[in-house]
mmCIF file of C-alpha atoms in Angstrom:
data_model
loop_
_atom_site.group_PDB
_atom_site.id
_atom_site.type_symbol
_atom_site.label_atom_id
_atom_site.label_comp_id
_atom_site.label_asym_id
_atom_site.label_seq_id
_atom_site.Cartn_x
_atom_site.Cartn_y
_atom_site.Cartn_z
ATOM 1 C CA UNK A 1 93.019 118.426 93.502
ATOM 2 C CA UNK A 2 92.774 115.633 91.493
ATOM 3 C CA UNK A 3 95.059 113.516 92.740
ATOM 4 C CA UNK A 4 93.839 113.962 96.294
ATOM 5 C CA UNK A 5 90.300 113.120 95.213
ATOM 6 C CA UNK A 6 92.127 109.980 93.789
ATOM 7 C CA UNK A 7 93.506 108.861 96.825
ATOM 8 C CA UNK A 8 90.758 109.586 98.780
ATOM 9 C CA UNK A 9 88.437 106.797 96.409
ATOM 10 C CA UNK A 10 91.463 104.459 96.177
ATOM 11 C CA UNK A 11 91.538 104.397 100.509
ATOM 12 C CA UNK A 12 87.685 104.596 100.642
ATOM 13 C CA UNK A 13 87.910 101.669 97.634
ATOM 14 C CA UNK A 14 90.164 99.795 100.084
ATOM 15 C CA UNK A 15 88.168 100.252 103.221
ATOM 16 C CA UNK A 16 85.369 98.522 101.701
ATOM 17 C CA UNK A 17 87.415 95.665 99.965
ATOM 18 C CA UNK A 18 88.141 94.768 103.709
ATOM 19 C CA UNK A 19 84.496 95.211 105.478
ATOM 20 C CA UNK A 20 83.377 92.974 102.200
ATOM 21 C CA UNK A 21 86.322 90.760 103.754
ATOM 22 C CA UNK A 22 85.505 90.886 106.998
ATOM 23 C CA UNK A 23 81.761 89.783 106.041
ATOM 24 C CA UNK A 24 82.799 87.341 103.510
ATOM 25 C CA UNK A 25 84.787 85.532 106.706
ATOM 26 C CA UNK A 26 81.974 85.805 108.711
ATOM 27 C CA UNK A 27 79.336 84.265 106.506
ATOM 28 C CA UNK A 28 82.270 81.151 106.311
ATOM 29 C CA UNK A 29 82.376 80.953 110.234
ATOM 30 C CA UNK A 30 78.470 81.072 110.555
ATOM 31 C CA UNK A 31 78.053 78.546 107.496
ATOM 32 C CA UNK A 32 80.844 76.022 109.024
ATOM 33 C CA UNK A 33 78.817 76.247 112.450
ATOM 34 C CA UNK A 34 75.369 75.625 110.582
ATOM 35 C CA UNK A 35 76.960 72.553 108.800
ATOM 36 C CA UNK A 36 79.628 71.092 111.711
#
């Protein structure tokens, strides 16, 4: 049981390491188009 909780918060841990990617590129794009 454990070690399926564990893997469940390790994928969950990686699924939001990528949305906080995804947003971290899109604050970049939008911050490049404010500045040229």
């Amino acid at each position: 049981v454990n070690a399926a909780l564990a893997k469940i918060q390790s994928e969950r841990a990686i699924q939001k390491a990528k949305e906080a990617e995804e947003r971290l590129r899109e604050a970049e794009r939008e911050a490049a188009a404010i500045l040229g």
